[in-house]
Tab-separated table of N, CA and C in Angstrom:
chain	number	residue	atom	x	y	z
A	1	TRP	N	113.840	-151.678	7.427
A	1	TRP	CA	112.594	-152.547	7.307
A	1	TRP	C	112.754	-153.865	7.224
A	2	PHE	N	113.918	-154.368	7.128
A	2	PHE	CA	114.219	-155.770	7.121
A	2	PHE	C	113.738	-156.379	8.611
A	3	ALA	N	114.153	-155.609	9.690
A	3	ALA	CA	113.885	-155.919	11.016
A	3	ALA	C	112.276	-156.256	11.325
A	4	ASP	N	111.621	-155.305	10.549
A	4	ASP	CA	110.092	-155.518	10.727
A	4	ASP	C	109.471	-156.696	9.689
A	5	LEU	N	110.237	-157.372	8.938
A	5	LEU	CA	109.877	-158.473	8.197
A	5	LEU	C	109.570	-159.858	9.286
A	6	ASP	N	108.765	-160.559	8.842
A	6	ASP	CA	108.531	-162.022	9.654
A	6	ASP	C	109.850	-162.766	9.315
A	7	PRO	N	110.066	-163.739	10.247
A	7	PRO	CA	111.431	-164.604	10.179
A	7	PRO	C	111.412	-165.295	8.771
A	8	ILE	N	110.484	-165.777	8.270
A	8	ILE	CA	110.447	-166.360	7.109
A	8	ILE	C	110.989	-165.548	5.882
A	9	ARG	N	110.358	-164.436	5.946
A	9	ARG	CA	110.831	-163.664	4.848
A	9	ARG	C	112.104	-162.895	5.096
A	10	GLN	N	112.626	-162.766	6.284
A	10	GLN	CA	114.096	-162.429	6.518
A	10	GLN	C	114.855	-163.569	5.991
A	11	ARG	N	114.518	-164.751	6.321
A	11	ARG	CA	115.316	-165.776	6.039
A	11	ARG	C	115.446	-165.736	4.467
A	12	ALA	N	114.246	-165.666	3.653
A	12	ALA	CA	114.376	-165.493	2.197
A	12	ALA	C	115.529	-164.618	1.746
A	13	LEU	N	115.386	-163.338	2.274
A	13	LEU	CA	116.344	-162.502	1.800
A	13	LEU	C	117.889	-162.825	2.184
A	14	VAL	N	118.021	-163.339	3.214
A	14	VAL	CA	119.280	-163.817	3.722
A	14	VAL	C	119.696	-164.892	2.803
A	15	ASP	N	119.095	-165.846	2.427
A	15	ASP	CA	119.476	-166.715	1.455
A	15	ASP	C	119.828	-166.176	0.131
A	16	LEU	N	118.824	-165.259	-0.399
A	16	LEU	CA	119.280	-164.631	-1.615
A	16	LEU	C	120.850	-163.929	-1.512
A	17	GLY	N	120.948	-163.157	-0.334
A	17	GLY	CA	122.133	-162.666	-0.043
A	17	GLY	C	123.307	-163.652	-0.068
A	18	PHE	N	123.111	-164.739	0.545
A	18	PHE	CA	124.051	-165.814	0.458
A	18	PHE	C	124.373	-166.120	-1.119
A	19	ASN	N	123.373	-166.498	-1.776
A	19	ASN	CA	123.551	-166.737	-3.180
A	19	ASN	C	124.101	-165.669	-3.942
A	20	LEU	N	123.756	-164.507	-3.926
A	20	LEU	CA	123.978	-163.301	-4.793
A	20	LEU	C	124.797	-162.192	-4.445
A	21	GLY	N	125.240	-162.246	-2.982
A	21	GLY	CA	125.920	-161.120	-2.398
A	21	GLY	C	124.963	-159.827	-2.236
A	22	ILE	N	125.398	-159.048	-1.437
A	22	ILE	CA	124.595	-157.725	-1.162
A	22	ILE	C	124.335	-157.023	-2.363
A	23	ALA	N	125.329	-156.889	-3.299
A	23	ALA	CA	125.229	-156.011	-4.561
A	23	ALA	C	123.896	-156.892	-5.359
A	24	GLY	N	124.238	-158.116	-5.459
A	24	GLY	CA	123.252	-158.809	-6.232
A	24	GLY	C	121.816	-158.601	-5.848
A	25	VAL	N	121.655	-158.757	-4.412
A	25	VAL	CA	120.126	-158.549	-3.862
A	25	VAL	C	119.622	-157.108	-4.067
A	26	LEU	N	120.703	-155.953	-3.840
A	26	LEU	CA	120.272	-155.073	-3.961
A	26	LEU	C	119.709	-154.640	-5.530
A	27	ALA	N	120.151	-155.294	-6.561
A	27	ALA	CA	119.793	-155.135	-8.036
A	27	ALA	C	118.500	-155.589	-8.190
A	28	PHE	N	117.614	-156.253	-6.985
A	28	PHE	CA	116.206	-156.473	-7.288
A	28	PHE	C	115.393	-155.238	-6.738
A	29	THR	N	115.625	-154.096	-7.278
A	29	THR	CA	115.036	-153.108	-6.750
A	29	THR	C	113.454	-152.982	-6.598
A	30	LYS	N	112.675	-153.459	-7.772
A	30	LYS	CA	111.561	-153.619	-7.638
A	30	LYS	C	110.861	-154.547	-6.606
A	31	ALA	N	111.438	-155.805	-6.640
A	31	ALA	CA	111.139	-156.800	-5.499
A	31	ALA	C	111.359	-156.147	-4.156
A	32	LEU	N	112.498	-155.423	-3.873
A	32	LEU	CA	112.759	-154.854	-2.639
A	32	LEU	C	111.613	-153.997	-2.194
A	33	ALA	N	111.419	-152.974	-3.103
A	33	ALA	CA	110.626	-152.044	-2.882
A	33	ALA	C	109.085	-152.570	-2.546
A	34	ALA	N	108.630	-153.730	-3.376
A	34	ALA	CA	107.696	-154.403	-2.908
A	34	ALA	C	107.435	-154.999	-1.634
A	35	MET	N	108.633	-155.634	-0.926
A	35	MET	CA	108.626	-156.110	0.138
A	35	MET	C	108.560	-155.089	1.173
A	36	HIS	N	109.104	-153.901	1.017
A	36	HIS	CA	109.130	-152.962	1.834
A	36	HIS	C	107.971	-152.257	2.164
A	37	ARG	N	106.967	-152.304	1.162
A	37	ARG	CA	105.552	-151.687	1.356
A	37	ARG	C	104.638	-152.890	1.816
A	38	GLY	N	105.225	-154.409	1.969
A	38	GLY	CA	104.490	-155.334	2.330
A	38	GLY	C	103.706	-155.897	1.125
A	39	ASP	N	104.040	-155.496	-0.042
A	39	ASP	CA	103.539	-156.441	-1.191
A	39	ASP	C	104.102	-157.535	-1.569
A	40	TYR	N	104.024	-158.578	-0.914
A	40	TYR	CA	104.809	-159.732	-1.121
A	40	TYR	C	104.394	-160.568	-2.400
A	41	LEU	N	103.047	-160.444	-2.957
A	41	LEU	CA	102.804	-161.223	-4.155
A	41	LEU	C	103.753	-160.615	-5.237
A	42	VAL	N	103.689	-159.206	-5.334
A	42	VAL	CA	104.448	-158.368	-6.431
A	42	VAL	C	105.946	-158.770	-6.162
A	43	ALA	N	106.533	-158.879	-4.883
A	43	ALA	CA	107.808	-159.119	-4.615
A	43	ALA	C	108.185	-160.376	-5.174
A	44	ALA	N	107.590	-161.545	-4.765
A	44	ALA	CA	107.794	-162.835	-5.383
A	44	ALA	C	107.532	-162.894	-6.879
A	45	ASN	N	106.849	-162.054	-7.503
A	45	ASN	CA	106.689	-162.162	-8.851
A	45	ASN	C	107.822	-161.648	-9.487
A	46	GLU	N	108.242	-160.499	-9.007
A	46	GLU	CA	109.619	-159.834	-9.437
A	46	GLU	C	110.720	-160.611	-9.269
A	47	LEU	N	110.747	-161.566	-8.369
A	47	LEU	CA	111.938	-162.474	-8.308
A	47	LEU	C	111.797	-163.363	-9.204
A	48	GLN	N	110.566	-163.937	-9.483
A	48	GLN	CA	110.230	-165.035	-10.425
A	48	GLN	C	110.562	-164.808	-11.855
A	49	ASP	N	110.331	-163.285	-11.981
A	49	ASP	CA	110.467	-162.847	-13.509
A	49	ASP	C	112.116	-162.418	-13.635
A	50	SER	N	112.949	-163.110	-13.169
A	50	SER	CA	114.395	-162.957	-13.255
A	50	SER	C	115.472	-163.945	-13.797
A	51	ARG	N	116.271	-163.456	-14.200
A	51	ARG	CA	117.455	-164.457	-14.809
A	51	ARG	C	117.900	-165.456	-13.675
A	52	TRP	N	117.939	-164.774	-12.399
A	52	TRP	CA	118.353	-165.603	-11.103
A	52	TRP	C	117.404	-166.620	-11.057
A	53	PHE	N	116.094	-166.600	-11.130
A	53	PHE	CA	115.073	-167.497	-10.813
A	53	PHE	C	115.384	-168.943	-11.751
A	54	THR	N	115.642	-168.595	-13.070
A	54	THR	CA	116.061	-169.810	-14.066
A	54	THR	C	117.173	-170.452	-13.779
A	55	GLN	N	118.184	-169.632	-13.126
A	55	GLN	CA	119.584	-170.244	-12.968
A	55	GLN	C	119.692	-171.071	-11.436
A	56	VAL	N	118.956	-170.981	-10.724
A	56	VAL	CA	119.186	-171.575	-9.232
A	56	VAL	C	118.267	-173.026	-8.929
A	57	GLY	N	117.641	-173.355	-9.955
A	57	GLY	CA	116.939	-174.691	-9.754
A	57	GLY	C	115.909	-174.785	-8.618
A	58	THR	N	115.710	-175.330	-7.866
A	58	THR	CA	114.727	-175.544	-6.894
A	58	THR	C	114.773	-174.351	-5.770
A	59	ARG	N	115.983	-173.607	-5.648
A	59	ARG	CA	116.062	-172.517	-4.607
A	59	ARG	C	114.994	-171.569	-5.081
A	60	GLY	N	114.904	-171.067	-6.342
A	60	GLY	CA	114.003	-170.091	-6.850
A	60	GLY	C	112.698	-170.372	-6.459
A	61	PRO	N	112.074	-171.284	-6.671
A	61	PRO	CA	110.682	-171.560	-6.290
A	61	PRO	C	110.594	-171.600	-4.779
A	62	ARG	N	111.364	-172.064	-4.188
A	62	ARG	CA	111.275	-172.209	-2.722
A	62	ARG	C	111.416	-170.863	-2.067
A	63	ILE	N	112.310	-169.950	-2.457
A	63	ILE	CA	112.476	-168.544	-2.026
A	63	ILE	C	111.375	-167.814	-2.472
A	64	CYS	N	110.818	-167.713	-3.687
A	64	CYS	CA	109.498	-167.106	-3.932
A	64	CYS	C	108.308	-167.590	-3.248
A	65	SER	N	108.142	-168.706	-2.878
A	65	SER	CA	107.134	-169.166	-2.047
A	65	SER	C	107.108	-168.865	-0.820
A	66	MET	N	108.550	-168.565	-0.067
A	66	MET	CA	108.581	-168.202	1.149
A	66	MET	C	108.241	-166.464	1.226
A	67	VAL	N	108.546	-165.733	0.356
A	67	VAL	CA	108.332	-164.353	0.163
A	67	VAL	C	106.780	-163.928	0.027
A	68	ARG	N	106.329	-164.864	-0.865
A	68	ARG	CA	104.883	-164.780	-1.318
A	68	ARG	C	103.964	-165.224	-0.051
A	69	THR	N	104.158	-166.400	0.591
A	69	THR	CA	103.333	-166.832	1.738
A	69	THR	C	103.631	-166.506	3.120
A	70	GLY	N	105.045	-166.359	3.280
A	70	GLY	CA	105.476	-166.187	4.705
A	70	GLY	C	105.439	-167.449	5.614
A	71	THR	N	105.445	-168.450	4.845
A	71	THR	CA	105.744	-169.885	5.315
A	71	THR	C	106.764	-170.609	4.917
A	72	GLU	N	107.349	-171.441	5.586
A	72	GLU	CA	108.583	-172.276	5.328
A	72	GLU	C	108.055	-172.969	4.044
A	73	ALA	N	108.890	-173.135	2.975
A	73	ALA	CA	108.581	-173.844	1.701
A	73	ALA	C	109.259	-175.134	1.891
A	74	PRO	N	108.499	-176.118	1.506
A	74	PRO	CA	109.070	-177.511	1.429
A	74	PRO	C	110.276	-177.868	0.792
């Protein structure tokens, strides 16, 4: 399903993978399930409601915005 995502959301997941590694990304089971079904608001909220979000500074809000909107975050 990754290939079916738009390029911005793909880039958000790749950024997560770079930051957390594949095992870290796979730990976001609820966020990934929401993305898989196209529920990007829930996916972004799941990412935002995590320890990762509080630890990565400006990267967290940027990635969540990319997932939520499908547009490049400032």
